[in-house]
Coordinates of C-alpha atoms and ligand atoms in Angstrom, one line a residue:
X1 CA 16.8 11.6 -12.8
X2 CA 16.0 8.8 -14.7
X3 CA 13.2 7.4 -12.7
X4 CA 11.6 11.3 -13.1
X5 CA 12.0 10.7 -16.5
X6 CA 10.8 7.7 -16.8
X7 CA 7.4 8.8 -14.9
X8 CA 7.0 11.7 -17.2
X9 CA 6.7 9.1 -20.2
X10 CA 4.4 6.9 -18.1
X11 CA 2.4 9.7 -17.3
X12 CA 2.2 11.0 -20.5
X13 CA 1.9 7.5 -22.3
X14 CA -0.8 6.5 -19.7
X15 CA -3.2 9.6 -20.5
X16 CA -3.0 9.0 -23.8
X17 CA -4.2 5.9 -23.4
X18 CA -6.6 6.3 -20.9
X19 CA -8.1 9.4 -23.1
X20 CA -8.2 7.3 -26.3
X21 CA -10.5 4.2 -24.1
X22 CA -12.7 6.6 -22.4
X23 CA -13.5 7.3 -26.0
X24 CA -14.1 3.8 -26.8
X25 CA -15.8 3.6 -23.9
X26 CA -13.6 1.1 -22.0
X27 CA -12.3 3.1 -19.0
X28 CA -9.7 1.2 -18.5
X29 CA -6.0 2.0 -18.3
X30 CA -3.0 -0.2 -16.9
X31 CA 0.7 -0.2 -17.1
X32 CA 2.7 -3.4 -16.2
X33 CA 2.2 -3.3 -12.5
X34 CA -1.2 -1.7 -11.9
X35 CA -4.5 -2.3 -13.9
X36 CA -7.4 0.5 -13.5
X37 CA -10.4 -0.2 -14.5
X38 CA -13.3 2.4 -14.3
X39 CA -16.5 0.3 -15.4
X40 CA -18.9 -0.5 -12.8
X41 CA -20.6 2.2 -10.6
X42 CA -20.3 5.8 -11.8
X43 CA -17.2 7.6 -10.4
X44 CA -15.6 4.4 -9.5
X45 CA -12.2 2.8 -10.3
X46 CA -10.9 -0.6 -9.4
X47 CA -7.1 -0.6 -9.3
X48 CA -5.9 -3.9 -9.1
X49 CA -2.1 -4.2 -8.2
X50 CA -0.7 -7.3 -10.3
X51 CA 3.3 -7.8 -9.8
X52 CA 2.9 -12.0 -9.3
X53 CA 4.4 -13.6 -7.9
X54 CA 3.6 -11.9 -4.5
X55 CA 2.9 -8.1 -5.3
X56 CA 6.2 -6.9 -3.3
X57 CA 6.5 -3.3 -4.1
X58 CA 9.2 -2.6 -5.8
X59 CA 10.5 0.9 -7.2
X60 CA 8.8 0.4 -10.2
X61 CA 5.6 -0.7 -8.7
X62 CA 5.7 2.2 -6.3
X63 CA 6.1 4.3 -9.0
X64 CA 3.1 2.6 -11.4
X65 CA 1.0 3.0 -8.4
X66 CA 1.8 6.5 -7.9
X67 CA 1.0 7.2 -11.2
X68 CA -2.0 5.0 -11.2
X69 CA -3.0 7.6 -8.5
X70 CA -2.1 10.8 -9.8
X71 CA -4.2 10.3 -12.9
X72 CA -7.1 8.9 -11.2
X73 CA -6.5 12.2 -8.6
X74 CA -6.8 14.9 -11.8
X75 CA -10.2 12.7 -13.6
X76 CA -12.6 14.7 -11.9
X77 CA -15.3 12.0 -12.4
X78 CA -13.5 9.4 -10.2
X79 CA -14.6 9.8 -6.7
X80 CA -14.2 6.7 -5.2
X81 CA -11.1 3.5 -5.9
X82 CA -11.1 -0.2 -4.8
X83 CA -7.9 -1.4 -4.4
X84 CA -7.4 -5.2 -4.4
X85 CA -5.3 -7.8 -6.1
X86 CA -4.9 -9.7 -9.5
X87 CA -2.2 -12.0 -7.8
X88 CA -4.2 -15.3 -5.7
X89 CA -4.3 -15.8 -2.2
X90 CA -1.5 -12.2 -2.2
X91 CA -2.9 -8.8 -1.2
X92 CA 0.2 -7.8 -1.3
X93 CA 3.8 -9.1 0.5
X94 CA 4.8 -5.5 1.5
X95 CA 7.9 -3.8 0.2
X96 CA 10.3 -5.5 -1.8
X97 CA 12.9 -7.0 0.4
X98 CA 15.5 -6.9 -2.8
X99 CA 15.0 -2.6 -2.8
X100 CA 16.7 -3.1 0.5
X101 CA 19.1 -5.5 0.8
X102 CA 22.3 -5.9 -1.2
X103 CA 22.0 -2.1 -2.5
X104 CA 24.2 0.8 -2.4
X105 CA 22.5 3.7 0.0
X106 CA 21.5 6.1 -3.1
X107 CA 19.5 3.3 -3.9
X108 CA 18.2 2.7 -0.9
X109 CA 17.5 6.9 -0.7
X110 CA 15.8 6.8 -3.8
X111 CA 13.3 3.3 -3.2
X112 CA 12.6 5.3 0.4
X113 CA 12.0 8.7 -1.0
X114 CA 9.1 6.6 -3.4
X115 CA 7.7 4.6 -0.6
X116 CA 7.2 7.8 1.4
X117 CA 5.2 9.2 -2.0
X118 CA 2.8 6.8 -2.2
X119 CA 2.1 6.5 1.5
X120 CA 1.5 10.3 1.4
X121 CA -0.6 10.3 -1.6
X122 CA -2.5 7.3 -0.5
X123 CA -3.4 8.5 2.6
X124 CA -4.4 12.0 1.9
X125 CA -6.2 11.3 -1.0
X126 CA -9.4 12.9 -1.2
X127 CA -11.0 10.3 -3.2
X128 CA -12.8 7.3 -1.2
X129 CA -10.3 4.7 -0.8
X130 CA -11.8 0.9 -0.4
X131 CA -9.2 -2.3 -0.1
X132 CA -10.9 -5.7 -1.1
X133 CA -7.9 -8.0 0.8
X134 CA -8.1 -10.8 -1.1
X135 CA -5.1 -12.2 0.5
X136 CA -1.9 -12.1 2.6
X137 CA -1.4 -8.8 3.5
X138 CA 2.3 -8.4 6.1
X139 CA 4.2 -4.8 6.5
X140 CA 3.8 -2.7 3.3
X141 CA 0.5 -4.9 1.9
X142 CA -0.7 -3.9 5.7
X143 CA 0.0 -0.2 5.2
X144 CA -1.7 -0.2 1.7
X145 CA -5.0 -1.5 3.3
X146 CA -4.3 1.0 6.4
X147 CA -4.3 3.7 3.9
X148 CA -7.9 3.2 3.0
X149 CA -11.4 4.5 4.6
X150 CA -12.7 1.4 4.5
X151 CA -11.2 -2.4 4.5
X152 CA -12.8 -5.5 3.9
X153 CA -11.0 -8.8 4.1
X154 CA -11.5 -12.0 2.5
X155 CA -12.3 -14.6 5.5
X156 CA -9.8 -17.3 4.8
X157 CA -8.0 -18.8 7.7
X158 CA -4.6 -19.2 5.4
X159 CA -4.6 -14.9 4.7
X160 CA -3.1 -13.1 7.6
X161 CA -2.6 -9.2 8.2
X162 CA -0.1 -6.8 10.4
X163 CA 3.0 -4.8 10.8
X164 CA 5.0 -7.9 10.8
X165 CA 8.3 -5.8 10.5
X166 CA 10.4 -6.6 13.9
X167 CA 10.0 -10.6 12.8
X168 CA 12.3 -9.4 9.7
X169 CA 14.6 -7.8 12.4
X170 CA 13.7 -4.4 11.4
X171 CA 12.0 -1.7 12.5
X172 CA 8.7 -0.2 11.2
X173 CA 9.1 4.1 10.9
X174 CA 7.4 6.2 12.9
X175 CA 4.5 6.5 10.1
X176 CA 3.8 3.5 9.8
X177 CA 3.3 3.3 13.8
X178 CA 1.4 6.6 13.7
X179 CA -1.3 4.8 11.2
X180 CA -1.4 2.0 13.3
X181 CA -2.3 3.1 16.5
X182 CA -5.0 5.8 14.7
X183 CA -6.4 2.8 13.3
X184 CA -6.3 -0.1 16.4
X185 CA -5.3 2.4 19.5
X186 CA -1.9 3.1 21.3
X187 CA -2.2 -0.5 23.2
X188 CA -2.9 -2.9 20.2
X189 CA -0.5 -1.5 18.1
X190 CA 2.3 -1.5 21.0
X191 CA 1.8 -5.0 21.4
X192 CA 1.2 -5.9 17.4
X193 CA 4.3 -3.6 16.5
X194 CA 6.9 -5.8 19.0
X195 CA 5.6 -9.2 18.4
X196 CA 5.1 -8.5 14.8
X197 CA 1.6 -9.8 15.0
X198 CA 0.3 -11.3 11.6
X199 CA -3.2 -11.4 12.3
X200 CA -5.7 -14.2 10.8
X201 CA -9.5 -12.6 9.6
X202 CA -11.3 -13.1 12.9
X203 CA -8.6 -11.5 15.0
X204 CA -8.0 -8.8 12.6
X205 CA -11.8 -7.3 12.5
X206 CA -11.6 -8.1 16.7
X207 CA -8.6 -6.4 16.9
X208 CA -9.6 -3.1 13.8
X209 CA -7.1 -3.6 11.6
X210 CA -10.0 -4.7 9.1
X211 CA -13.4 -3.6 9.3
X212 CA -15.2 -6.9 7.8
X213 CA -14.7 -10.3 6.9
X214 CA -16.9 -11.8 4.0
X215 CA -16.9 -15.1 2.6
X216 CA -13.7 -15.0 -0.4
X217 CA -16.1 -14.9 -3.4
X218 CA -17.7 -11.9 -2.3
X219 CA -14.8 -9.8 -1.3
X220 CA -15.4 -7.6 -4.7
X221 CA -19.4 -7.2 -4.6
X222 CA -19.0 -5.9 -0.8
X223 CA -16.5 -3.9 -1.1
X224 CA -18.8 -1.9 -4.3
X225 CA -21.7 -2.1 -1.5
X226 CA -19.2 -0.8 0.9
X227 CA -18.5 2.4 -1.8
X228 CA -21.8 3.1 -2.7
X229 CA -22.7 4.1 0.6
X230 CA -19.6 6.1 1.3
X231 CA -20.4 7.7 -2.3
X232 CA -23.7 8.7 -0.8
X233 CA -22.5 11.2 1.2
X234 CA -21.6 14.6 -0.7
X235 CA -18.2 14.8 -1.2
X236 CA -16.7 18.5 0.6
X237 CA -18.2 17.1 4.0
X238 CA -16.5 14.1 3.5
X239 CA -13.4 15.1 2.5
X240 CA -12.6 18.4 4.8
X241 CA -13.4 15.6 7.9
X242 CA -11.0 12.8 6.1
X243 CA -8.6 15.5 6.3
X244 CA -9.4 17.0 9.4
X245 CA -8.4 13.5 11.2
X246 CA -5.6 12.7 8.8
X247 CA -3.3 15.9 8.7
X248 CA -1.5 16.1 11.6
X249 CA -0.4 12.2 10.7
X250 CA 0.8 13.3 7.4
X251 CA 2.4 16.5 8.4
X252 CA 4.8 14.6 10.9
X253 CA 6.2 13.0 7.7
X254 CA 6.1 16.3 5.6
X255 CA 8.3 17.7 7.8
X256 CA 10.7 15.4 8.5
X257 CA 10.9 14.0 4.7
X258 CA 14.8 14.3 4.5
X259 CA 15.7 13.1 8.0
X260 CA 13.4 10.2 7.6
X261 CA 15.3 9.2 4.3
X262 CA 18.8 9.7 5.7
X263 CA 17.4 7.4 9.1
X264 CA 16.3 4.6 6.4
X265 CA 19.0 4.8 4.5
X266 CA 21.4 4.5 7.5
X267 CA 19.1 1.9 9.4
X268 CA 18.8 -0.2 6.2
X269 CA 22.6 -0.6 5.3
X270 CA 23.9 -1.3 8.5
X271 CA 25.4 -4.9 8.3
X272 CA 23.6 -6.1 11.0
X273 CA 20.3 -5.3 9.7
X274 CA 21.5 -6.6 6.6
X275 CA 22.1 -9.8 8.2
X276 CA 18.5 -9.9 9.6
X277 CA 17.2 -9.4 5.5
X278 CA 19.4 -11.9 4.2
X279 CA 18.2 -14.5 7.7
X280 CA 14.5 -13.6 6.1
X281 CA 15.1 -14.1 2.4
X282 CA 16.9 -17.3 3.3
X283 CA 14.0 -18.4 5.4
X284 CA 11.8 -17.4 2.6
X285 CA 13.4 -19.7 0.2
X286 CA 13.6 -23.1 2.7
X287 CA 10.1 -22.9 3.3
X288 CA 9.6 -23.8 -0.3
X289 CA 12.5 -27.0 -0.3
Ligands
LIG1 C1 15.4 3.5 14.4 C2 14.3 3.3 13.5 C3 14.6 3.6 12.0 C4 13.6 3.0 11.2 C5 13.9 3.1 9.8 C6 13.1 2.2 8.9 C7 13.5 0.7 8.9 C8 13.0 -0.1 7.8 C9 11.5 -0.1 7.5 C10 11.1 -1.1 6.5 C11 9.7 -1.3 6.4 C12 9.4 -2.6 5.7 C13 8.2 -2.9 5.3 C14 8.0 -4.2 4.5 O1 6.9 -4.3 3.9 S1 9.1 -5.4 4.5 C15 8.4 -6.8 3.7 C16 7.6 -7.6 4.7 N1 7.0 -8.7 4.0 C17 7.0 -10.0 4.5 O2 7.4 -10.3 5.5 C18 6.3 -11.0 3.6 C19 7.3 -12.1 3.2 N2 6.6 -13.0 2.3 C20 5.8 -14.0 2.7 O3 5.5 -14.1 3.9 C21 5.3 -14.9 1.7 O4 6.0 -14.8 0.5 C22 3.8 -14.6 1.4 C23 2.9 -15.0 2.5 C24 3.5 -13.2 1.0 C25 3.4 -15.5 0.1 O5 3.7 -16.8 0.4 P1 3.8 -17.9 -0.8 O6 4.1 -19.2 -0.2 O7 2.7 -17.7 -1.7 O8 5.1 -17.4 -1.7 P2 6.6 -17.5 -1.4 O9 6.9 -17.3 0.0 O10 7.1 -18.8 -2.0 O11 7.2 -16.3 -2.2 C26 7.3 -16.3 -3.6 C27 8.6 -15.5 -4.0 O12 8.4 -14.2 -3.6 C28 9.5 -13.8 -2.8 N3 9.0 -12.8 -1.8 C29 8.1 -12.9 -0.9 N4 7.9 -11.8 -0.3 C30 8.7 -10.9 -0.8 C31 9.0 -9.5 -0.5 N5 8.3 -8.8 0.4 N6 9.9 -8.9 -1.2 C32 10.6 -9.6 -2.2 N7 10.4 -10.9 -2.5 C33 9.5 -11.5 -1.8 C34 9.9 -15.1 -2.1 O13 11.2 -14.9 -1.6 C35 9.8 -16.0 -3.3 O14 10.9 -15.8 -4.1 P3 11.6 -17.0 -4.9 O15 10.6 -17.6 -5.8 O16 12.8 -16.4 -5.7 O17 12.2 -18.0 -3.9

């Protein structure tokens, strides 16, 4: 109750804002987690997510992003959004390993309920959907990237990419899985999935999970390039066949919403599992001593 409230403010706060720059003529809008920024090619937003130090997604950077996206959704003069990162050398480290360890399972319900939002809006989106990965990009960061039509990668040896999930001891859902193999193929994503494969550049445009590398410095200007040519082609064509191969992926979560939460929510608090997050965190923190 309080987060719906909470997004109603945002959401309300935000288009205030956002109508008072357009005036000004500084398309821009931001809230803490998420900066939009609409200058540049007509009908084009950048949103850059920017929660240092690594972009984990937590329930309030789900929720900025959802909101982020939901306003860009209703301005009918956005048709196209590249989605990078503020934070260096970090795309994005995934979902917030604190939403989902130590919690109670209403919490754990309620961070699910707003990763499935944005994975749904995300990927049935109707506007063109770009990622500039200008950096490490594991589990969630992956499935933000998945989401778009088109992904191009900075080509830095020390950035990696995948569905890293069974390292962590845990298991990545059935959607994730169904994004992956539409995107790499049943074989390399049965093989990436179990060995949680973070892949460097090279082998992630070999392997599809990214469809071009560029030198770091020009991550931004291609992925424009990238947009203007999707822009070229009128939008209803594009859209109906975006759909057309995306549905039936999205559906399998619509319908399934509630047993998918309750199957997080057990999966997640089991102490076992918990033992796996808290292994993880601790090996998070001993890499840095
Ligand atoms: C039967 C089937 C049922 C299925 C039901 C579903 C099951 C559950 C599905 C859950 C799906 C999960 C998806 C995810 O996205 S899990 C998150 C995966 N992410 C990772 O593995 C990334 C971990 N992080 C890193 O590898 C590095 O941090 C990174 C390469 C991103 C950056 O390295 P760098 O050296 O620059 O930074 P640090 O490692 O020092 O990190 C800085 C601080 O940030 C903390 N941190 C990092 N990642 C996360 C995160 N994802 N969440 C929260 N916090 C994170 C890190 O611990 C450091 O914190 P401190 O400064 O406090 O030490």
């Amino acid at each position: 109750m309080a987060l719906a409230a909470a997004r109603r403010l945002l959401l309300h706060a935000g288009s205030r804002l956002g109508r008072r720059e357009a005036v000004d003529g500084a398309r821009r809008f931001a809230n803490k987690r998420v900066l939009v920024e609409t200058e540049g090619p007509a009908g084009v937003a950048v949103m850059k997510l920017r929660n240092p130090p690594v972009n984990s997604l937590s329930l309030e950077c789900l929720t900025e992003f959802t909101i982020s996206l939901e306003k860009l959704e209703n301005d009918k003069s956005i048709r196209g959004v590249i989605l990078t990162s503020e934070c260096p050398g970090i795309f994005s480290a995934g979902l917030d390993l604190l939403e989902m360890y130590g919690r109670n399972p209403a919490h754990y319900a309620e961070y699910w309920k707003n990763v499935q939002e944005l994975w749904l809006r995300l990927y049935t989106s109707n506007m063109i959907l770009v990622s500039a990965i200008n950096g490490a990009s594991p589990a969630g960061g992956c499935l933000l990237a998945l989401c778009c039509d088109y992904r191009v990668m900075a080509d830095n040896p020390k950035y990696t990419i995948g569905l890293n999930e069974s390292l962590l001891g845990i298991v990545a859902p059935f959607w994730f899985k169904d994004m992956y193999v539409n995107t790499i193929g049943h074989r390399e994503a049965e093989r990436a999935l179990q060995l949680g494969t973070l892949f460097p550049p090279a082998e992630a445009l070999k392997v599809g999970v990214v469809d071009e590398l560029v030198p770091e410095d020009k991550v931004h200007s291609k992925a424009r390039s990238v947009m203007a040519k999707w822009l070229a082609i009128p939008d209803h064509s594009r859209q109906l066949t975006k759909n057309m191969m995306r549905k039936a992926t999205a559906d399998n979560l619509i319908k399934q919403r509630e047993a998918d939460i309750q199957n997080f929510t057990s999966f997640i608090s089991k102490d076992s599992i918990q033992k796996s997050l808290h292994m993880y965190l601790e090996k998070l923190k001993q890499k840095k001593g």
